[in-house]
mmCIF file of C-alpha atoms in Angstrom:
data_model
loop_
_atom_site.group_PDB
_atom_site.id
_atom_site.type_symbol
_atom_site.label_atom_id
_atom_site.label_comp_id
_atom_site.label_asym_id
_atom_site.label_seq_id
_atom_site.Cartn_x
_atom_site.Cartn_y
_atom_site.Cartn_z
ATOM 1 C CA MET A 244 15.603 21.341 -8.145
ATOM 2 C CA ALA A 245 14.905 20.077 -4.631
ATOM 3 C CA LEU A 246 11.528 18.527 -3.877
ATOM 4 C CA LYS A 247 9.548 20.782 -1.532
ATOM 5 C CA ARG A 248 7.534 19.499 1.411
ATOM 6 C CA PRO A 249 3.723 19.466 1.410
ATOM 7 C CA VAL A 250 1.986 22.542 2.832
ATOM 8 C CA SER A 251 -0.505 21.872 5.627
ATOM 9 C CA VAL A 252 -3.463 24.065 6.571
ATOM 10 C CA ARG A 253 -1.520 25.389 9.562
ATOM 11 C CA GLN A 254 1.447 26.371 7.387
ATOM 12 C CA ALA A 255 -0.841 27.931 4.784
ATOM 13 C CA LYS A 256 -2.414 30.136 7.452
ATOM 14 C CA ARG A 257 1.033 31.478 8.362
ATOM 15 C CA SER A 258 2.301 32.253 4.864
ATOM 16 C CA PRO A 259 0.466 33.621 1.793
ATOM 17 C CA LYS A 260 3.183 32.134 -0.439
ATOM 18 C CA ALA A 261 2.692 28.678 1.104
ATOM 19 C CA ALA A 262 -1.105 29.081 0.826
ATOM 20 C CA ALA A 263 -0.809 29.851 -2.902
ATOM 21 C CA ARG A 264 1.463 26.826 -3.410
ATOM 22 C CA ARG A 265 -0.989 24.597 -1.551
ATOM 23 C CA GLU A 266 -3.970 25.914 -3.498
ATOM 24 C CA SER A 267 -2.172 25.339 -6.815
ATOM 25 C CA PHE A 268 -1.245 21.780 -5.861
ATOM 26 C CA CYS A 269 -4.769 21.001 -4.656
ATOM 27 C CA ALA A 270 -6.243 22.366 -7.883
ATOM 28 C CA ARG A 271 -3.967 20.144 -9.998
ATOM 29 C CA MET A 272 -4.422 17.015 -7.888
ATOM 30 C CA GLY A 273 -8.182 17.568 -7.587
ATOM 31 C CA GLY A 274 -8.293 17.463 -11.387
ATOM 32 C CA ALA A 275 -6.142 14.332 -11.447
ATOM 33 C CA LYS A 276 -8.509 12.650 -8.993
ATOM 34 C CA ALA A 277 -11.538 13.604 -11.081
ATOM 35 C CA ALA A 278 -9.853 12.084 -14.150
ATOM 36 C CA ALA A 279 -8.871 8.872 -12.342
ATOM 37 C CA SER A 280 -10.896 5.674 -12.404
ATOM 38 C CA LYS A 281 -13.649 5.177 -9.819
ATOM 39 C CA LYS A 282 -11.579 2.436 -8.187
ATOM 40 C CA THR A 283 -8.620 4.826 -7.766
ATOM 41 C CA ARG A 284 -10.842 7.689 -6.553
ATOM 42 C CA ASP A 285 -12.420 5.445 -3.887
ATOM 43 C CA ASP A 286 -9.166 3.820 -2.729
ATOM 44 C CA PRO A 287 -7.809 5.710 0.326
ATOM 45 C CA SER A 288 -4.348 4.246 -0.259
ATOM 46 C CA SER A 289 -4.119 5.327 -3.912
ATOM 47 C CA PRO A 290 -1.254 7.756 -4.609
ATOM 48 C CA VAL A 291 -3.628 10.566 -5.575
ATOM 49 C CA ASN A 292 -5.648 10.252 -2.326
ATOM 50 C CA LYS A 293 -2.496 10.010 -0.231
ATOM 51 C CA ALA A 294 -1.135 13.163 -1.874
ATOM 52 C CA LEU A 295 -4.417 15.016 -1.322
ATOM 53 C CA ALA A 296 -4.425 14.011 2.354
ATOM 54 C CA LYS A 297 -0.755 14.925 2.852
ATOM 55 C CA TRP A 298 -1.415 18.434 1.511
ATOM 56 C CA ASP A 299 -4.716 18.736 3.460
ATOM 57 C CA CYS A 300 -6.586 19.176 0.160
ATOM 58 C CA ASP A 301 -9.580 17.491 1.753
ATOM 59 C CA VAL A 302 -9.894 20.418 4.170
ATOM 60 C CA PRO A 303 -11.803 23.308 2.584
ATOM 61 C CA ALA A 304 -10.192 25.915 4.853
ATOM 62 C CA LEU A 305 -8.161 28.413 2.815
ATOM 63 C CA LEU A 306 -9.122 26.840 -0.536
ATOM 64 C CA LYS A 307 -11.506 28.070 -3.165
ATOM 65 C CA PRO A 308 -14.500 25.698 -3.415
ATOM 66 C CA LYS A 309 -13.527 24.700 -6.964
ATOM 67 C CA HIS A 310 -10.084 23.593 -5.709
ATOM 68 C CA VAL A 311 -11.316 21.293 -2.953
ATOM 69 C CA ALA A 312 -10.953 17.806 -4.384
ATOM 70 C CA ARG A 313 -14.344 16.489 -5.489
ATOM 71 C CA GLY A 314 -15.709 13.756 -3.284
ATOM 72 C CA VAL A 315 -12.903 14.172 -0.781
ATOM 73 C CA ARG A 316 -14.492 16.547 1.683
ATOM 74 C CA MET A 317 -13.890 13.913 4.314
ATOM 75 C CA ASN A 318 -10.340 12.718 4.860
ATOM 76 C CA PRO A 319 -9.648 9.910 2.331
ATOM 77 C CA VAL A 320 -7.285 8.155 4.717
ATOM 78 C CA PRO A 321 -8.902 5.300 6.646
ATOM 79 C CA PRO A 322 -9.812 5.985 10.287
ATOM 80 C CA SER A 323 -6.752 5.941 12.464
ATOM 81 C CA SER A 324 -6.077 5.556 16.138
ATOM 82 C CA ARG A 325 -7.167 9.220 16.472
ATOM 83 C CA ALA A 326 -10.779 8.303 15.708
ATOM 84 C CA GLY A 327 -12.899 8.589 18.816
ATOM 85 C CA MET A 328 -10.314 10.544 20.825
ATOM 86 C CA THR A 329 -11.415 13.168 23.273
ATOM 87 C CA LYS A 330 -10.905 16.817 22.404
ATOM 88 C CA THR A 331 -8.291 17.083 25.161
ATOM 89 C CA THR A 332 -6.252 14.252 23.655
ATOM 90 C CA ARG A 333 -6.516 15.747 20.157
ATOM 91 C CA THR A 334 -5.375 19.113 21.547
ATOM 92 C CA GLN A 335 -2.396 17.442 23.221
ATOM 93 C CA ILE A 336 -1.505 15.716 19.953
ATOM 94 C CA GLU A 337 -1.612 19.082 18.144
ATOM 95 C CA GLN A 338 0.601 20.633 20.839
ATOM 96 C CA ALA A 339 3.038 17.727 20.572
ATOM 97 C CA ARG A 340 3.078 17.957 16.766
ATOM 98 C CA ASP A 341 3.706 21.708 16.903
ATOM 99 C CA LEU A 342 6.536 21.352 19.444
ATOM 100 C CA TYR A 343 8.182 18.579 17.431
ATOM 101 C CA GLU A 344 7.972 20.567 14.168
ATOM 102 C CA ARG A 345 9.403 23.715 15.773
ATOM 103 C CA PHE A 346 12.248 21.737 17.370
ATOM 104 C CA SER A 347 13.132 19.365 14.538
ATOM 105 C CA GLY A 348 12.529 21.641 11.550
ATOM 106 C CA HIS A 349 10.419 19.081 9.703
ATOM 107 C CA ASN A 350 6.859 17.797 9.679
ATOM 108 C CA ALA A 351 5.750 15.451 12.417
ATOM 109 C CA VAL A 352 4.673 12.002 11.282
ATOM 110 C CA GLU A 353 2.404 9.855 13.398
ATOM 111 C CA LEU A 354 4.305 6.624 13.951
ATOM 112 C CA GLY A 355 1.904 5.066 16.394
ATOM 113 C CA SER A 356 1.209 5.274 20.053
ATOM 114 C CA VAL A 357 3.378 4.592 23.048
ATOM 115 C CA LYS A 358 1.831 3.231 26.191
ATOM 116 C CA ILE A 359 3.065 5.301 29.106
ATOM 117 C CA PRO A 360 2.785 3.483 32.398
ATOM 118 C CA PRO A 361 1.000 5.393 35.137
ATOM 119 C CA LEU A 362 3.156 7.170 37.667
ATOM 120 C CA PRO A 363 3.550 4.740 40.570
ATOM 121 C CA ALA A 364 2.474 5.743 44.067
ATOM 122 C CA VAL A 365 5.983 4.883 45.246
ATOM 123 C CA GLY A 366 9.312 5.635 43.604
ATOM 124 C CA VAL A 367 12.993 5.462 44.407
ATOM 125 C CA ALA A 368 14.554 8.956 44.479
ATOM 126 C CA ILE A 369 18.071 8.460 43.130
ATOM 127 C CA GLY A 370 19.246 12.095 43.073
ATOM 128 C CA GLU A 371 19.212 15.270 41.021
ATOM 129 C CA VAL A 372 19.842 15.173 37.286
ATOM 130 C CA ASP A 373 22.944 17.184 36.388
ATOM 131 C CA GLY A 374 22.457 16.873 32.631
ATOM 132 C CA ILE A 375 21.038 14.948 29.705
ATOM 133 C CA LEU A 376 22.779 13.660 26.562
ATOM 134 C CA TYR A 377 20.523 12.828 23.613
ATOM 135 C CA SER A 378 20.659 12.385 19.829
ATOM 136 C CA THR A 379 17.991 13.482 17.367
ATOM 137 C CA ILE A 380 17.519 14.473 13.752
ATOM 138 C CA ARG A 381 17.136 18.227 13.377
ATOM 139 C CA ASP A 382 16.758 19.943 10.013
ATOM 140 C CA GLY A 383 17.639 16.618 8.382
ATOM 141 C CA VAL A 384 20.946 16.225 10.242
ATOM 142 C CA LEU A 385 21.729 13.842 13.111
ATOM 143 C CA GLU A 386 22.627 16.045 16.085
ATOM 144 C CA LYS A 387 23.938 15.177 19.546
ATOM 145 C CA TYR A 388 22.964 17.414 22.431
ATOM 146 C CA ILE A 389 24.257 17.768 25.958
ATOM 147 C CA HIS A 390 22.180 19.827 28.343
ATOM 148 C CA LYS A 391 23.660 20.662 31.733
ATOM 149 C CA PHE A 392 20.952 21.799 34.131
ATOM 150 C CA ARG A 393 21.608 24.860 36.254
ATOM 151 C CA LYS A 394 21.689 23.963 39.946
ATOM 152 C CA SER A 395 18.350 25.659 40.707
ATOM 153 C CA ASP A 396 16.579 24.023 37.733
ATOM 154 C CA ARG A 397 17.545 20.356 38.102
ATOM 155 C CA PRO A 398 14.797 17.709 38.057
ATOM 156 C CA LEU A 399 14.741 14.794 40.486
ATOM 157 C CA PHE A 400 15.771 11.403 39.067
ATOM 158 C CA VAL A 401 13.251 8.774 40.225
ATOM 159 C CA VAL A 402 13.018 5.069 39.364
ATOM 160 C CA SER A 403 9.903 2.884 39.573
ATOM 161 C CA PRO A 404 9.970 0.298 42.403
ATOM 162 C CA ASP A 405 10.653 -2.504 39.908
ATOM 163 C CA GLY A 406 13.563 -0.520 38.404
ATOM 164 C CA LYS A 407 12.145 -0.658 34.859
ATOM 165 C CA VAL A 408 10.928 2.927 34.363
ATOM 166 C CA LEU A 409 12.928 6.143 34.802
ATOM 167 C CA TYR A 410 11.278 9.489 35.606
ATOM 168 C CA LEU A 411 12.420 13.097 35.730
ATOM 169 C CA LEU A 412 10.203 14.813 38.271
ATOM 170 C CA GLY A 413 9.948 18.493 38.984
ATOM 171 C CA GLY A 414 12.704 20.812 37.961
ATOM 172 C CA ASN A 415 12.442 24.285 36.544
ATOM 173 C CA TYR A 416 12.798 23.969 32.771
ATOM 174 C CA ASN A 417 10.870 23.815 29.498
ATOM 175 C CA PHE A 418 11.406 21.998 26.237
ATOM 176 C CA THR A 419 11.193 24.460 23.334
ATOM 177 C CA GLU A 420 12.378 24.765 19.724
ATOM 178 C CA ARG A 421 15.843 25.329 21.267
ATOM 179 C CA GLY A 422 15.651 22.039 23.183
ATOM 180 C CA ILE A 423 15.783 21.978 26.985
ATOM 181 C CA VAL A 424 15.850 25.517 28.398
ATOM 182 C CA ASP A 425 16.349 26.199 32.104
ATOM 183 C CA GLU A 426 13.954 28.782 33.549
ATOM 184 C CA SER A 427 16.813 30.577 35.294
ATOM 185 C CA ASP A 428 18.734 30.912 32.006
ATOM 186 C CA PRO A 429 19.053 34.649 31.268
ATOM 187 C CA ASN A 430 19.137 33.876 27.501
ATOM 188 C CA LYS A 431 15.818 32.042 27.430
#
């Protein structure tokens, strides 16, 4: 039998079957936490607390009150880099997570943050981008993609003045669960 992935609140809202699976898991693990030692219950990195956090068992939404893990109404995971973020940034993170999950077919995992340099006031316009070749893991399989932009949808290839940062500016496309999709594509 294959091990199934944890069910988040968002997934539980979409599927009654997933919601029932999540509720059952949270009920069992809530009992395991109650039976654990105080040291284990209070340790955010203990396996039981990590499991409860992964399944969003600390979030009462969609759970019966008796199935919300006792003493875990707040997230048992220590504060992360998301603590103190603005609502706009949190919304962007949720959008990014959703896009990644729809595209890749698996749950997004926060790996850290990437510092994106500000767009310089001056750039070197190299030309239009004809296509992009990239590799990624999708549904657990390493995939290689080639996207050829339609002539009317091509972005401009720009390089920072120091030559260390590449930018794709403009263009008429979106990145969706299908990957890069040109706006002029009749099959979009």
